[in-house]
Short mmCIF file of C-alpha atoms and ligand atoms in Angstrom, two decimals:
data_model
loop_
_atom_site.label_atom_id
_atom_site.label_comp_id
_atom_site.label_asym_id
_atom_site.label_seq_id
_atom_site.Cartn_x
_atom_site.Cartn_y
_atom_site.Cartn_z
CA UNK A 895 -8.51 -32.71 45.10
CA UNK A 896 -9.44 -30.08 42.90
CA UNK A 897 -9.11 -29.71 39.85
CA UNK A 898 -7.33 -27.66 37.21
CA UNK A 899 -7.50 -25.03 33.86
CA UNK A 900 -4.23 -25.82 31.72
CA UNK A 901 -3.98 -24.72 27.89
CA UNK A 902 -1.42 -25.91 25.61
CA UNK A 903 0.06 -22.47 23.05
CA UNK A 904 2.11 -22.46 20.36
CA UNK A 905 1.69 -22.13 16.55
CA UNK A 906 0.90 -24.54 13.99
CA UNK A 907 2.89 -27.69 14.23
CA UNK A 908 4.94 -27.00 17.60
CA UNK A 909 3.06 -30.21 19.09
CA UNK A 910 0.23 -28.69 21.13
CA UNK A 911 -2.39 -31.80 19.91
CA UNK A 912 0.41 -34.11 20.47
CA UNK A 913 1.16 -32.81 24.10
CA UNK A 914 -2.33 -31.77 25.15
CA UNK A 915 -3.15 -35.75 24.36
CA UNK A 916 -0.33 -37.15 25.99
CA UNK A 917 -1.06 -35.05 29.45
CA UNK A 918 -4.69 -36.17 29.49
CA UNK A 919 -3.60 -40.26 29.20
CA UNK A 920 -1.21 -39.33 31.64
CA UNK A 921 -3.93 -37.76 34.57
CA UNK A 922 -6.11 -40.64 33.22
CA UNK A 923 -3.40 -43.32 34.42
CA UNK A 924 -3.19 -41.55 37.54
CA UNK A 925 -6.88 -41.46 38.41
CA UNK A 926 -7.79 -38.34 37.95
CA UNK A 927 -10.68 -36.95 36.28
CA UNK A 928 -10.04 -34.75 32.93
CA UNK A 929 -11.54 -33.53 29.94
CA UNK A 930 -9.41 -32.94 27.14
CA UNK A 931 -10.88 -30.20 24.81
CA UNK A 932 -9.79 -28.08 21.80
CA UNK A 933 -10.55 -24.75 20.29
CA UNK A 934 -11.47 -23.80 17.51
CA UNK A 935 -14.74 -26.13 19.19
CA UNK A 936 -16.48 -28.87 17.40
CA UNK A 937 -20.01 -26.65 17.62
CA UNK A 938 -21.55 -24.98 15.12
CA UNK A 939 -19.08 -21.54 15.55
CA UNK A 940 -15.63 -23.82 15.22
CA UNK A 941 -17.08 -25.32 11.55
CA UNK A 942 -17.69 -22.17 10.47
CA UNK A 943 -14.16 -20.95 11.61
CA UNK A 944 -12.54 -23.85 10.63
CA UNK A 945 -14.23 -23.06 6.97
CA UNK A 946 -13.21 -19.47 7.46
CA UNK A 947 -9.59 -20.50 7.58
CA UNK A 948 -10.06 -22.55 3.93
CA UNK A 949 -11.95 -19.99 1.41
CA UNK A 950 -14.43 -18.34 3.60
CA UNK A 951 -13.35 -14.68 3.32
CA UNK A 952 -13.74 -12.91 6.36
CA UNK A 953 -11.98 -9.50 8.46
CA UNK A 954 -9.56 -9.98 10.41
CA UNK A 955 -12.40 -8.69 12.84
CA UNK A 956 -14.75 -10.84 12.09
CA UNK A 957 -12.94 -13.47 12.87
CA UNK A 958 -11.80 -12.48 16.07
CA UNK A 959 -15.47 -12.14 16.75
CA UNK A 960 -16.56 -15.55 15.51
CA UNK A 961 -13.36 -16.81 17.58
CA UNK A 962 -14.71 -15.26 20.86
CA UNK A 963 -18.01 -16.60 20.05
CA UNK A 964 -17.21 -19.87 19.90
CA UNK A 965 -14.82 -19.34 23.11
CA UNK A 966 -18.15 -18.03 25.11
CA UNK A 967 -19.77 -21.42 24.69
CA UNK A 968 -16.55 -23.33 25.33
CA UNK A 969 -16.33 -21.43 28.66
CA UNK A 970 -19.62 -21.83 29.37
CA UNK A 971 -20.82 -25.29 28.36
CA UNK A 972 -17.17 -27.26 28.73
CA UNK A 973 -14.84 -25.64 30.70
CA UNK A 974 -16.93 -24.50 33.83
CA UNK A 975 -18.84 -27.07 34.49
CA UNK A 976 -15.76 -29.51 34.43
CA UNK A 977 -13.83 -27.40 36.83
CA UNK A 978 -17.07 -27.04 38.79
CA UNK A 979 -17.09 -30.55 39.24
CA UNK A 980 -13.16 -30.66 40.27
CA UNK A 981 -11.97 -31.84 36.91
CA UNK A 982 -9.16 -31.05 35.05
CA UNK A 983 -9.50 -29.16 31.92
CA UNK A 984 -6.65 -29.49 29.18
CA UNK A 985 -7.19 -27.02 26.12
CA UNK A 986 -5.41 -27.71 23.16
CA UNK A 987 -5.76 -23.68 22.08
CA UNK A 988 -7.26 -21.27 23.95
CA UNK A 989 -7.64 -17.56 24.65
CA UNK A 990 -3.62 -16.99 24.08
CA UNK A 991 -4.00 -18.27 20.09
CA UNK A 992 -6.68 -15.40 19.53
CA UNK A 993 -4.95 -12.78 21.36
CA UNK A 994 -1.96 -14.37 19.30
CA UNK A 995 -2.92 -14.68 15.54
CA UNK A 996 -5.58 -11.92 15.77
CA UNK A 997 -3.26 -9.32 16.73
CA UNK A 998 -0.70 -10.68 14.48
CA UNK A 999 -3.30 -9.59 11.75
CA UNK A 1000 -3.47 -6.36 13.07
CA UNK A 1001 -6.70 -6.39 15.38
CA UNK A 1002 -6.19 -4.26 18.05
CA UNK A 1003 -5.22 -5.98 20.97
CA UNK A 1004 -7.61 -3.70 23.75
CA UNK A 1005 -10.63 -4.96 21.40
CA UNK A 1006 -9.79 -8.76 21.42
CA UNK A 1007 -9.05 -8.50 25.35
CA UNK A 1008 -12.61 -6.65 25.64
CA UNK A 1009 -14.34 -9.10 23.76
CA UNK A 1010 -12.31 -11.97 25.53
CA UNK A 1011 -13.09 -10.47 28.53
CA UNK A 1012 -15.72 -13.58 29.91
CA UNK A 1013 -13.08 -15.95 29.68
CA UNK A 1014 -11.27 -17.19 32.61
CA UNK A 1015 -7.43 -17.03 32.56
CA UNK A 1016 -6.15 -20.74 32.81
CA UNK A 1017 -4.40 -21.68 35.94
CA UNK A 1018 -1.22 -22.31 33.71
CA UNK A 1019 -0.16 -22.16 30.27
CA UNK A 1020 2.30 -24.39 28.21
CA UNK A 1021 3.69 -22.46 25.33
CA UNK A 1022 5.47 -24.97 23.03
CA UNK A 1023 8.01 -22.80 21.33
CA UNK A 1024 9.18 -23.74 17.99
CA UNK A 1025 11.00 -21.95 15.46
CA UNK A 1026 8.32 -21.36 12.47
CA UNK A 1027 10.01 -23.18 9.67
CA UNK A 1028 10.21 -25.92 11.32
CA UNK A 1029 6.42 -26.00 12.82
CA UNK A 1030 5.38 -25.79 9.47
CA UNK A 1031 7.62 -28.30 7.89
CA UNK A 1032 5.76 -30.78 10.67
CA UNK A 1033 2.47 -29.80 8.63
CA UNK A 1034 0.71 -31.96 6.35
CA UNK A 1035 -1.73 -29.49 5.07
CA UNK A 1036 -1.23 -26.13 5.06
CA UNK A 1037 -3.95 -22.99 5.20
CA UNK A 1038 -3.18 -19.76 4.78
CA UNK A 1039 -2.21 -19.08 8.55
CA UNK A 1040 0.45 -21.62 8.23
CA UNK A 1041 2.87 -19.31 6.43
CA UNK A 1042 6.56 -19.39 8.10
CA UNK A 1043 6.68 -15.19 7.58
CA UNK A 1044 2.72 -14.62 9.19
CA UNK A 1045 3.64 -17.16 12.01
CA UNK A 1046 6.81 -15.74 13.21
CA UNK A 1047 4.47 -12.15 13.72
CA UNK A 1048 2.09 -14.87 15.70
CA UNK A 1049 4.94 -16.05 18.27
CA UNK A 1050 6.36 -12.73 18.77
CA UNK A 1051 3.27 -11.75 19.63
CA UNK A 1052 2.34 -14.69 22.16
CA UNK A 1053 6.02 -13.58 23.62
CA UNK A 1054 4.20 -10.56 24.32
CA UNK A 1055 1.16 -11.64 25.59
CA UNK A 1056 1.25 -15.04 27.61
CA UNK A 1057 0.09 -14.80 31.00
CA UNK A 1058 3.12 -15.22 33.57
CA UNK A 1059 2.08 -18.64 34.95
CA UNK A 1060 3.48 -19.47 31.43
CA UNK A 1061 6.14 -22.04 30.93
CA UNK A 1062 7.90 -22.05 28.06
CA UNK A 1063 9.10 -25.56 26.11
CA UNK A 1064 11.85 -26.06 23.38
CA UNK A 1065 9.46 -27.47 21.17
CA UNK A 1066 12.33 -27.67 18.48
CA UNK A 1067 13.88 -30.59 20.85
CA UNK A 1068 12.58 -34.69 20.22
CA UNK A 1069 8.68 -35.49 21.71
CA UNK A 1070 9.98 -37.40 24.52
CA UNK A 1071 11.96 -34.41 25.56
CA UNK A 1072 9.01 -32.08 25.01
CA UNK A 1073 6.70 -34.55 26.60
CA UNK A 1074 9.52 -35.47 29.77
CA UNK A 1075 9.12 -31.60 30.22
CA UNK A 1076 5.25 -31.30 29.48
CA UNK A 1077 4.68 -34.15 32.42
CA UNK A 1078 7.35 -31.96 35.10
CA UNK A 1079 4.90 -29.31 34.64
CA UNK A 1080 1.92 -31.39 35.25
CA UNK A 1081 3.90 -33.18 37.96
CA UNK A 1082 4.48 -29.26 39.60
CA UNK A 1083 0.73 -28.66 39.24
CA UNK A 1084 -0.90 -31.63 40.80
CA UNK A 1085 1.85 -30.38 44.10
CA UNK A 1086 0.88 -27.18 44.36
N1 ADP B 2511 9.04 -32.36 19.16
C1 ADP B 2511 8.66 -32.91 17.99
N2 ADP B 2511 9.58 -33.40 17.14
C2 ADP B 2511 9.22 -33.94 15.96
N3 ADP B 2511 7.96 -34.05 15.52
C3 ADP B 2511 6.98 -33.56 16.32
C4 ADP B 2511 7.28 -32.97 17.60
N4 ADP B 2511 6.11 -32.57 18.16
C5 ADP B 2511 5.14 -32.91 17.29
N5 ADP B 2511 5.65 -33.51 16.19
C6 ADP B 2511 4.92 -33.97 15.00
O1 ADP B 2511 4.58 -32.82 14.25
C7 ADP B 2511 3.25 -32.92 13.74
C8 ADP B 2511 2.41 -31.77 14.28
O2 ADP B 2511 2.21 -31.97 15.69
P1 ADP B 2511 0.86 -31.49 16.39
O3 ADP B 2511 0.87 -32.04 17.79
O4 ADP B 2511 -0.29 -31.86 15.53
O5 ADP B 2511 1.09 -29.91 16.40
P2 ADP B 2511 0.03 -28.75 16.56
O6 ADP B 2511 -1.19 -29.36 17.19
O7 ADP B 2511 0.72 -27.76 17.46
O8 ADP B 2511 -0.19 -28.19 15.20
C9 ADP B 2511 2.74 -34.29 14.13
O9 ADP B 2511 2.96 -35.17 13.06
C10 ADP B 2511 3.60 -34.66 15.34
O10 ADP B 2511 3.76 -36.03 15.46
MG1 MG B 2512 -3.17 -29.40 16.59
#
């Protein structure tokens, strides 16, 4: 069997770790093979975004920039060679959350999609929709991105932008709902 590309969307606090963690222990208990992965990455590019998003001042720009950066070695040194070897890939973030919070800061969106344009499209998207006060009331710490006004610009902008293999959750609903709905996808996937 051959594997697969999903990525778990949403903004901050609709459940995307929780989910993205509960579908790989759920392939895992089936047998099959799966790396679970994140953006911003754990290299050298996600600390300095991650700092960026704290007190680092950088453009709007720039940070889509660093963002693609990071995404090129993502692509490159996780993501490929997992599906090359017939893994699954789950991707807690991905190219959506650029496209997403960059253009909700105003970057146009035929730049990020040029400089995004190495990365694959996943196979499917879960967008884990969530009203914004109540993502953020989820948070324990906030940054600057994590404001309830900024955010709603972010999800009306993924409602724009997600791919059409998209499906869309009621992330407002209990986990066990979300997560009931999270595996039907998964289940749907693993038929095709
Ligand atoms: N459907 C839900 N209902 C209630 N709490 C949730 C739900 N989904 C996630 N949470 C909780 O909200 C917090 C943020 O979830 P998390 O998965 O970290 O979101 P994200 O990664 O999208 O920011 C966590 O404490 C998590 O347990
Ligand atoms: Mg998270």
């Amino acid at each position: 069997m051959t594997g697969a590309f999903l990525a778990i969307e949403g903004i901050d606090g609709s459940g995307k770790t929780t989910v993205a963690k509960y579908i790989h222990d759920f392939l895992v208990d089936r047998g099959i093979e799966v790396v679970l992965t994140q953006e911003p990455t754990k290299g050298p590019i996600g600390d300095v975004i991650r700092k960026s998003l704290g007190k680092l001042e950088l453009t709007p720009y720039q940070r889509a920039l660093l963002f693609a950066a990071d995404r090129h070695g993502h692509v490159q040194n996780v993501v490929m060679p997992a599906l090359e070897q017939g893994k699954w890939v789950v991707t807690d973030r991905y190219l959506y959350s650029s496209l997403a919070y960059q253009g909700a800061e105003g970057v146009d969106m035929a730049f990020l999609r040029f400089i995004n344009g190495f990365a694959p499209d996943a196979d499917a998207v879960i967008h884990l929709e969530v009203p914004p006060d109540i993502g953020v009331s989820r948070l324990k710490n906030h940054d600057r991105f994590e404001d309830t006004e900024f955010l709603r610009k972010v999800k009306a902008v993924f409602d724009e932008i997600l791919p059409r293999n998209t499906v869309s959750i009621d992330a407002g609903k209990p986990i066990e709902t979300v997560l009931g709905k999270a595996e039907e996808v998964v289940l749907e996937m693993l038929e095709d």
